[in-house]
Short mmCIF file of C-alpha atoms in Angstrom, two decimals:
data_model
loop_
_atom_site.label_atom_id
_atom_site.label_comp_id
_atom_site.label_asym_id
_atom_site.label_seq_id
_atom_site.Cartn_x
_atom_site.Cartn_y
_atom_site.Cartn_z
CA MET A 1 239.68 80.21 -61.77
CA GLY A 2 236.62 82.27 -62.75
CA ILE A 3 236.63 85.72 -64.24
CA VAL A 4 236.29 88.49 -61.68
CA SER A 5 233.58 90.79 -62.97
CA GLU A 6 234.98 94.21 -63.67
CA THR A 7 231.79 95.93 -64.81
CA SER A 8 228.97 94.70 -62.59
CA GLY A 9 228.75 95.11 -58.82
CA SER A 10 227.06 97.92 -56.95
CA ARG A 11 229.84 98.20 -54.34
CA PRO A 12 232.99 99.53 -56.01
CA GLY A 13 234.99 98.88 -52.82
CA GLY A 14 233.86 95.27 -52.89
CA ARG A 15 234.85 94.80 -56.52
CA SER A 16 238.15 96.52 -55.91
CA ALA A 17 238.88 94.28 -52.94
CA ARG A 18 237.97 91.18 -55.00
CA VAL A 19 240.29 92.23 -57.82
CA ARG A 20 243.08 92.84 -55.34
CA ALA A 21 242.59 89.47 -53.68
CA ALA A 22 242.48 87.67 -57.05
CA VAL A 23 245.65 89.38 -58.26
CA HIS A 24 247.51 88.79 -54.97
CA HIS A 25 246.53 85.12 -55.01
CA ALA A 26 247.61 84.79 -58.63
CA VAL A 27 251.06 86.17 -57.78
CA GLU A 28 251.39 83.94 -54.71
CA ASP A 29 250.31 80.88 -56.67
CA LEU A 30 252.61 81.54 -59.61
CA VAL A 31 255.60 82.18 -57.34
CA ALA A 32 254.83 79.09 -55.25
CA GLU A 33 254.64 77.03 -58.45
CA GLY A 34 258.19 78.13 -59.22
CA VAL A 35 257.47 80.39 -62.18
CA ARG A 36 260.72 81.66 -63.64
CA THR A 37 261.29 85.33 -62.88
CA GLU A 38 261.37 86.18 -66.57
CA ASP A 39 257.93 84.57 -66.94
CA LEU A 40 256.29 86.49 -64.10
CA THR A 41 254.81 89.27 -66.23
CA ILE A 42 251.70 91.39 -65.74
CA PRO A 43 249.81 89.70 -68.62
CA VAL A 44 250.56 86.28 -67.05
CA VAL A 45 249.40 87.45 -63.62
CA ALA A 46 246.28 89.03 -65.09
CA ALA A 47 245.38 85.89 -67.02
CA ARG A 48 245.77 83.76 -63.89
CA ALA A 49 243.71 86.20 -61.82
CA GLY A 50 240.99 86.43 -64.46
CA VAL A 51 241.22 90.20 -64.84
CA HIS A 52 242.27 92.46 -67.70
CA ALA A 53 245.98 93.24 -67.92
CA THR A 54 245.16 96.94 -68.20
CA THR A 55 243.52 96.74 -64.76
CA VAL A 56 246.74 95.38 -63.28
CA TYR A 57 248.93 97.91 -65.09
CA ARG A 58 246.68 100.76 -63.96
CA ARG A 59 246.60 99.69 -60.32
CA TRP A 60 250.12 98.40 -59.71
CA GLY A 61 252.17 99.74 -62.62
CA SER A 62 254.86 97.07 -62.63
CA VAL A 63 255.67 93.57 -61.43
CA ALA A 64 258.04 95.10 -58.85
CA GLU A 65 255.29 97.24 -57.29
CA LEU A 66 252.89 94.32 -57.41
CA LEU A 67 255.40 92.08 -55.60
CA ALA A 68 256.00 94.81 -53.02
CA ALA A 69 252.25 94.96 -52.29
CA VAL A 70 251.93 91.17 -52.06
CA ALA A 71 255.01 90.84 -49.84
CA GLU A 72 253.91 93.62 -47.51
CA HIS A 73 250.48 92.04 -47.16
CA ARG A 74 251.96 88.57 -46.66
CA PHE A 75 254.68 89.50 -44.18
CA THR A 76 252.73 92.06 -42.13
CA GLY A 77 251.03 90.83 -39.02
CA ASP A 78 251.71 87.16 -39.72
CA VAL A 79 253.76 86.81 -36.52
CA VAL A 80 252.03 87.45 -33.22
CA VAL A 81 253.94 89.10 -30.39
CA PRO A 82 253.85 86.54 -27.58
CA ASP A 83 253.69 87.02 -23.80
CA THR A 84 255.43 84.15 -22.03
CA GLY A 85 256.17 86.16 -18.89
CA GLY A 86 259.84 86.83 -19.64
CA LEU A 87 262.06 88.38 -22.30
CA GLY A 88 263.97 85.20 -23.14
CA GLY A 89 260.78 83.21 -23.63
CA ASP A 90 259.13 85.98 -25.66
CA LEU A 91 262.11 86.29 -28.00
CA GLU A 92 262.40 82.52 -28.41
CA ARG A 93 258.71 82.15 -29.23
CA TRP A 94 258.75 85.10 -31.63
CA ALA A 95 261.98 84.10 -33.38
CA GLY A 96 260.71 80.53 -33.63
CA ASP A 97 257.64 81.81 -35.49
CA VAL A 98 259.85 83.92 -37.78
CA ALA A 99 262.08 80.91 -38.49
CA ARG A 100 259.06 78.72 -39.23
CA ASP A 101 257.73 81.39 -41.56
CA LEU A 102 261.05 81.60 -43.40
CA ALA A 103 261.20 77.80 -43.67
CA ASP A 104 257.85 77.71 -45.48
CA PRO A 105 258.68 77.15 -49.17
CA ASP A 106 255.90 79.44 -50.40
CA SER A 107 256.99 82.30 -48.12
CA LEU A 108 260.59 81.83 -49.11
CA ALA A 109 259.71 81.79 -52.82
CA LEU A 110 257.76 85.04 -52.40
CA MET A 111 260.65 86.60 -50.50
CA ARG A 112 263.14 85.58 -53.20
CA ALA A 113 260.96 87.02 -55.95
CA SER A 114 260.46 90.24 -53.96
CA ILE A 115 264.18 90.67 -53.32
CA GLY A 116 264.78 90.13 -57.02
CA ALA A 117 262.29 92.87 -57.86
CA GLY A 118 264.26 95.63 -56.13
CA GLU A 119 264.61 97.59 -52.89
CA THR A 120 260.95 98.48 -52.29
CA ALA A 121 259.65 94.92 -52.60
CA SER A 122 262.70 93.59 -50.75
CA CYS A 123 262.19 95.83 -47.73
CA ALA A 124 258.50 94.88 -47.63
CA CYS A 125 259.60 91.37 -46.57
CA THR A 126 260.63 92.64 -43.14
CA ALA A 127 257.90 95.26 -42.86
CA ASP A 128 256.68 94.54 -39.33
CA ARG A 129 259.72 92.99 -37.71
CA ARG A 130 261.17 96.05 -35.99
CA ALA A 131 257.74 96.98 -34.62
CA GLN A 132 257.35 93.44 -33.25
CA ILE A 133 260.77 93.58 -31.58
CA THR A 134 259.96 96.99 -30.13
CA ALA A 135 256.70 95.65 -28.67
CA ILE A 136 258.54 92.71 -27.06
CA LEU A 137 261.18 94.98 -25.54
CA ASP A 138 258.58 97.49 -24.31
CA ARG A 139 256.72 94.71 -22.52
CA GLU A 140 259.91 93.58 -20.78
CA ARG A 141 260.67 97.16 -19.78
CA ALA A 142 257.17 97.39 -18.29
CA ARG A 143 258.01 94.27 -16.26
CA GLY A 144 261.04 96.17 -14.95
CA GLY A 145 263.58 94.08 -16.87
CA ALA A 146 266.73 95.15 -18.71
CA VAL A 147 266.56 94.95 -22.50
CA PRO A 148 268.96 95.06 -25.45
CA GLU A 149 268.63 97.66 -28.21
CA VAL A 150 266.27 96.92 -31.10
CA ASP A 151 269.30 96.98 -33.42
CA ALA A 152 271.05 94.36 -31.31
CA VAL A 153 268.03 92.04 -31.71
CA VAL A 154 268.00 92.65 -35.47
CA ASP A 155 271.73 91.85 -35.67
CA GLY A 156 271.81 88.93 -33.28
CA LEU A 157 268.52 87.18 -33.95
CA LEU A 158 266.77 88.34 -37.11
CA SER A 159 269.80 88.66 -39.41
CA PRO A 160 271.12 85.12 -38.85
CA LEU A 161 267.67 83.63 -39.54
CA TYR A 162 267.21 85.58 -42.79
CA TYR A 163 270.80 84.90 -43.88
CA GLU A 164 270.35 81.18 -43.32
CA ALA A 165 267.04 81.08 -45.19
CA LEU A 166 268.50 82.84 -48.22
CA PHE A 167 272.09 81.64 -48.45
CA VAL A 168 272.46 78.25 -46.77
CA PRO A 169 271.22 75.18 -48.68
CA ALA A 170 268.84 73.12 -46.54
CA HIS A 171 271.26 70.17 -46.38
CA GLU A 172 274.01 72.36 -44.91
CA ARG A 173 271.91 73.79 -42.08
CA GLY A 174 273.03 73.32 -38.50
CA PRO A 175 270.85 72.37 -35.51
CA ALA A 176 267.05 72.08 -35.59
CA PRO A 177 265.24 75.46 -35.65
CA GLY A 178 264.21 75.26 -31.99
CA SER A 179 267.69 74.79 -30.55
CA ARG A 180 269.13 77.18 -33.13
CA VAL A 181 266.78 79.94 -31.95
CA ARG A 182 267.49 79.15 -28.28
CA ALA A 183 271.23 79.45 -28.89
CA LEU A 184 270.84 82.79 -30.68
CA VAL A 185 268.64 84.21 -27.91
CA GLY A 186 270.99 82.92 -25.23
CA ASN A 187 273.90 84.52 -27.01
CA LEU A 188 272.03 87.80 -27.43
CA LEU A 189 270.90 88.07 -23.81
CA GLY A 190 274.28 86.85 -22.56
CA GLN A 191 275.77 90.03 -23.94
CA THR A 192 274.97 91.83 -20.71
CA ALA A 193 277.07 94.80 -21.78
CA SER A 194 274.42 95.65 -24.39
CA LEU A 195 271.53 95.61 -21.92
CA THR A 196 270.09 98.89 -20.73
CA PRO A 197 267.76 99.13 -17.73
CA MET B 1 279.20 95.62 -78.80
CA GLY B 2 280.62 93.53 -81.65
CA ILE B 3 279.58 90.04 -82.61
CA VAL B 4 281.71 87.33 -81.02
CA SER B 5 282.72 85.00 -83.80
CA GLU B 6 281.30 81.57 -83.19
CA THR B 7 282.73 79.83 -86.25
CA SER B 8 286.27 81.10 -86.78
CA GLY B 9 289.12 80.77 -84.31
CA SER B 10 291.66 77.99 -84.16
CA ARG B 11 291.61 77.78 -80.34
CA PRO B 12 288.24 76.41 -79.22
CA GLY B 13 289.11 77.16 -75.56
CA GLY B 14 289.77 80.74 -76.52
CA ARG B 15 286.46 81.10 -78.30
CA SER B 16 284.62 79.42 -75.45
CA ALA B 17 286.23 81.76 -72.93
CA ARG B 18 285.35 84.79 -75.09
CA VAL B 19 281.73 83.70 -75.35
CA ARG B 20 281.59 83.18 -71.60
CA ALA B 21 283.10 86.60 -70.90
CA ALA B 22 280.73 88.30 -73.37
CA VAL B 23 277.68 86.60 -71.87
CA HIS B 24 278.75 87.29 -68.27
CA HIS B 25 279.37 90.95 -69.10
CA ALA B 26 276.01 91.19 -70.84
CA VAL B 27 274.25 89.86 -67.72
CA GLU B 28 276.20 92.18 -65.42
CA ASP B 29 275.51 95.19 -67.63
CA LEU B 30 271.81 94.47 -67.99
CA VAL B 31 271.38 93.92 -64.25
CA ALA B 32 273.38 97.06 -63.42
CA GLU B 33 271.19 99.03 -65.83
CA GLY B 34 268.19 97.95 -63.77
CA VAL B 35 266.58 95.60 -66.28
CA ARG B 36 263.28 94.32 -64.90
CA THR B 37 263.49 90.67 -63.89
CA GLU B 38 260.77 89.74 -66.36
CA ASP B 39 262.85 91.30 -69.15
CA LEU B 40 266.08 89.46 -68.31
CA THR B 41 265.60 86.62 -70.80
CA ILE B 42 268.12 84.48 -72.66
CA PRO B 43 267.32 86.09 -76.04
CA VAL B 44 267.90 89.55 -74.48
CA VAL B 45 271.20 88.45 -72.93
CA ALA B 46 272.32 86.79 -76.17
CA ALA B 47 271.51 89.88 -78.21
CA ARG B 48 273.47 92.08 -75.82
CA ALA B 49 276.42 89.67 -75.82
CA GLY B 50 276.41 89.36 -79.59
CA VAL B 51 276.02 85.57 -79.60
CA HIS B 52 273.26 83.28 -80.77
CA ALA B 53 270.52 82.54 -78.24
CA THR B 54 270.95 78.81 -78.93
CA THR B 55 274.55 79.08 -77.73
CA VAL B 56 273.38 80.51 -74.42
CA TYR B 57 270.58 77.96 -74.04
CA ARG B 58 272.99 75.10 -74.81
CA ARG B 59 275.64 76.25 -72.38
CA TRP B 60 273.62 77.59 -69.44
CA GLY B 61 270.13 76.21 -69.94
CA SER B 62 268.22 78.90 -68.07
CA VAL B 63 268.49 82.42 -66.74
CA ALA B 64 268.73 80.98 -63.21
CA GLU B 65 271.77 78.86 -64.08
CA LEU B 66 273.32 81.76 -65.93
CA LEU B 67 272.87 84.07 -62.93
CA ALA B 68 274.35 81.40 -60.66
CA ALA B 69 277.46 81.24 -62.85
CA VAL B 70 277.81 85.01 -63.01
CA ALA B 71 277.27 85.43 -59.26
CA GLU B 72 279.75 82.70 -58.39
CA HIS B 73 282.34 84.26 -60.67
CA ARG B 74 281.65 87.75 -59.34
CA PHE B 75 281.58 86.91 -55.64
CA THR B 76 284.42 84.39 -55.58
CA GLY B 77 287.84 85.68 -54.71
CA ASP B 78 286.81 89.33 -54.76
CA VAL B 79 287.71 89.77 -51.11
CA VAL B 80 291.32 89.19 -50.07
CA VAL B 81 292.04 87.61 -46.70
CA PRO B 82 294.13 90.23 -44.87
CA ASP B 83 296.97 89.81 -42.38
CA THR B 84 297.05 92.73 -39.97
CA GLY B 85 298.82 90.80 -37.22
CA GLY B 86 295.76 90.16 -35.06
CA LEU B 87 292.31 88.57 -35.26
CA GLY B 88 290.35 91.75 -34.53
CA GLY B 89 292.19 93.69 -37.21
CA ASP B 90 291.88 90.86 -39.75
CA LEU B 91 288.13 90.53 -39.20
CA GLU B 92 287.59 94.30 -39.36
CA ARG B 93 289.56 94.61 -42.61
CA TRP B 94 287.81 91.61 -44.16
CA ALA B 95 284.29 92.61 -43.06
CA GLY B 96 284.98 96.16 -44.23
CA ASP B 97 285.75 94.79 -47.69
CA VAL B 98 282.59 92.67 -47.63
CA ALA B 99 280.51 95.69 -46.57
CA ARG B 100 282.05 97.83 -49.33
CA ASP B 101 281.30 95.08 -51.84
CA LEU B 102 277.68 94.88 -50.69
CA ALA B 103 277.34 98.67 -50.84
CA ASP B 104 278.34 98.69 -54.52
CA PRO B 105 275.09 99.19 -56.47
CA ASP B 106 276.14 96.83 -59.28
CA SER B 107 277.07 94.03 -56.85
CA LEU B 108 273.85 94.52 -54.95
CA ALA B 109 271.78 94.46 -58.15
CA LEU B 110 273.47 91.21 -59.20
CA MET B 111 272.86 89.71 -55.75
CA ARG B 112 269.18 90.70 -55.85
CA ALA B 113 268.72 89.17 -59.29
CA SER B 114 270.53 86.00 -58.19
CA ILE B 115 268.42 85.61 -55.06
CA GLY B 116 265.32 86.06 -57.19
CA ALA B 117 266.47 83.29 -59.51
CA GLY B 118 266.39 80.60 -56.82
CA GLU B 119 268.52 78.70 -54.30
CA THR B 120 271.49 77.81 -56.51
CA ALA B 121 272.12 81.33 -57.74
CA SER B 122 271.33 82.74 -54.30
CA CYS B 123 273.90 80.56 -52.51
CA ALA B 124 276.50 81.48 -55.15
CA CYS B 125 276.47 85.03 -53.70
CA THR B 126 278.25 83.86 -50.56
CA ALA B 127 280.37 81.21 -52.27
CA ASP B 128 283.75 81.99 -50.76
CA ARG B 129 282.82 83.60 -47.47
CA ARG B 130 283.09 80.59 -45.17
CA ALA B 131 286.45 79.68 -46.68
CA GLN B 132 287.68 83.24 -46.11
CA ILE B 133 286.54 83.17 -42.47
CA THR B 134 288.18 79.78 -41.98
CA ALA B 135 291.47 81.13 -43.37
CA ILE B 136 291.34 84.11 -41.00
CA LEU B 137 290.64 81.92 -37.98
CA ASP B 138 293.35 79.41 -38.98
CA ARG B 139 295.89 82.20 -39.14
CA GLU B 140 294.96 83.40 -35.64
CA ARG B 141 295.18 79.84 -34.34
CA ALA B 142 298.68 79.61 -35.84
CA ARG B 143 299.53 82.79 -33.90
CA GLY B 144 298.42 80.95 -30.75
CA GLY B 145 295.25 83.02 -30.27
CA ALA B 146 291.75 81.92 -29.24
CA VAL B 147 289.11 82.05 -32.00
CA PRO B 148 285.33 81.89 -32.30
CA GLU B 149 283.59 79.22 -34.38
CA VAL B 150 283.11 79.89 -38.09
CA ASP B 151 279.34 79.81 -37.51
CA ALA B 152 279.64 82.50 -34.83
CA VAL B 153 281.42 84.76 -37.34
CA VAL B 154 278.72 84.08 -39.94
CA ASP B 155 275.99 84.92 -37.42
CA GLY B 156 277.65 87.88 -35.76
CA LEU B 157 279.42 89.58 -38.64
CA LEU B 158 278.35 88.34 -42.07
CA SER B 159 274.59 88.01 -41.46
CA PRO B 160 274.04 91.57 -40.19
CA LEU B 161 275.92 92.99 -43.20
CA TYR B 162 273.89 90.97 -45.72
CA TYR B 163 270.62 91.66 -43.89
CA GLU B 164 271.31 95.38 -43.92
CA ALA B 165 272.24 95.41 -47.62
CA LEU B 166 269.04 93.60 -48.60
CA PHE B 167 266.41 94.83 -46.19
CA VAL B 168 267.34 98.26 -44.84
CA PRO B 169 266.79 101.28 -47.13
CA ALA B 170 269.95 103.37 -47.42
CA HIS B 171 268.38 106.36 -45.64
CA GLU B 172 267.57 104.23 -42.57
CA ARG B 173 271.08 102.85 -42.12
CA GLY B 174 272.90 103.41 -38.84
CA PRO B 175 276.54 104.40 -38.38
CA ALA B 176 279.09 104.65 -41.18
CA PRO B 177 280.33 101.26 -42.47
CA GLY B 178 283.69 101.52 -40.67
CA SER B 179 282.32 102.04 -37.18
CA ARG B 180 279.48 99.61 -37.87
CA VAL B 181 282.00 96.86 -38.69
CA ARG B 182 284.16 97.73 -35.66
CA ALA B 183 281.13 97.46 -33.37
CA LEU B 184 280.14 94.07 -34.81
CA VAL B 185 283.68 92.69 -34.47
CA GLY B 186 283.98 94.06 -30.93
CA ASN B 187 280.69 92.44 -30.02
CA LEU B 188 281.71 89.13 -31.60
CA LEU B 189 285.11 88.94 -29.91
CA GLY B 190 283.67 90.21 -26.62
CA GLN B 191 281.69 86.97 -26.44
CA THR B 192 284.62 85.23 -24.77
CA ALA B 193 282.43 82.25 -23.94
CA SER B 194 282.38 81.33 -27.63
CA LEU B 195 286.16 81.42 -28.00
CA THR B 196 288.03 78.16 -28.19
CA PRO B 197 291.80 77.97 -27.79
#
């Protein structure tokens, strides 16, 4: 990878954006390659990105803050809120995308590294999820349908998918993602007591 | 902390156990002190434990394997399966203990570090949980009661508690742990469709 020029360039914003992209990519690449956590240091990231370590220290301060920034960028806006015409279909489509995202080895590696780095980076891994759920529920409300609470969707749909990704070895997983998501949504919406008009 | 003798001692098992305890404690202490993941290296652990780094390399091989061993030891058998006379009470007591365990900053720090170290160490954090759930459900079956599937308890009770510990900042948490656990158990057991006699 080439050196990102840190002195030339008439557009500081452009240089700054290039440095950020190079550093983010370096982190994503190193994590995807399975770098050991104790080897993911700022000098290693800087060398891979082709920038000076002092630049990385000055801008991000620590590996934890750098991972938080990369995770927030990676996990924000990567899942589109669908419109299938009904709440069950919307939740299935959305949760299917979340499950696919969590099943991607590179995403999972980044999430593991971020969780290891502390609370800020850890929470960045779910940055947009509540907003996405809220948007899905608002759309169903606009259709005149009854909806569960956001918290009920987090508990009944999001939590099982994240738990499985982090704590269940692939060979011990249950049904295929599609039917797994359908069962969770069915279970969630079957809890009619939790629906509010 | 004193140096653990690696040459004297007439009981090799005793020395081996002492080295293991010293190394485990060193890892737990360093993680609890908030060591940065990139600074949790085998030489650092060995120095803290008062043993030679080669001993640690030979026995555990890597920081990831060491964290897996510490997490498995820490999270195995730390939660007692209760007998309150009924399934709802048993699950509430048990999940309350799990939630308290996850709320302990040292346990959470160890879990974060273990998740960051990869799948083996990550899965060690939930080592005993399925067995504990199975024991609770078996007891209720012996009482003649209907029980949910183990997977339903993992999804409906365990997953939300782990998700919350990892991804929800403390200041954004909902109700107090006790009422939170009661609501989850009530929701789980209210799903009568999932109960099997």
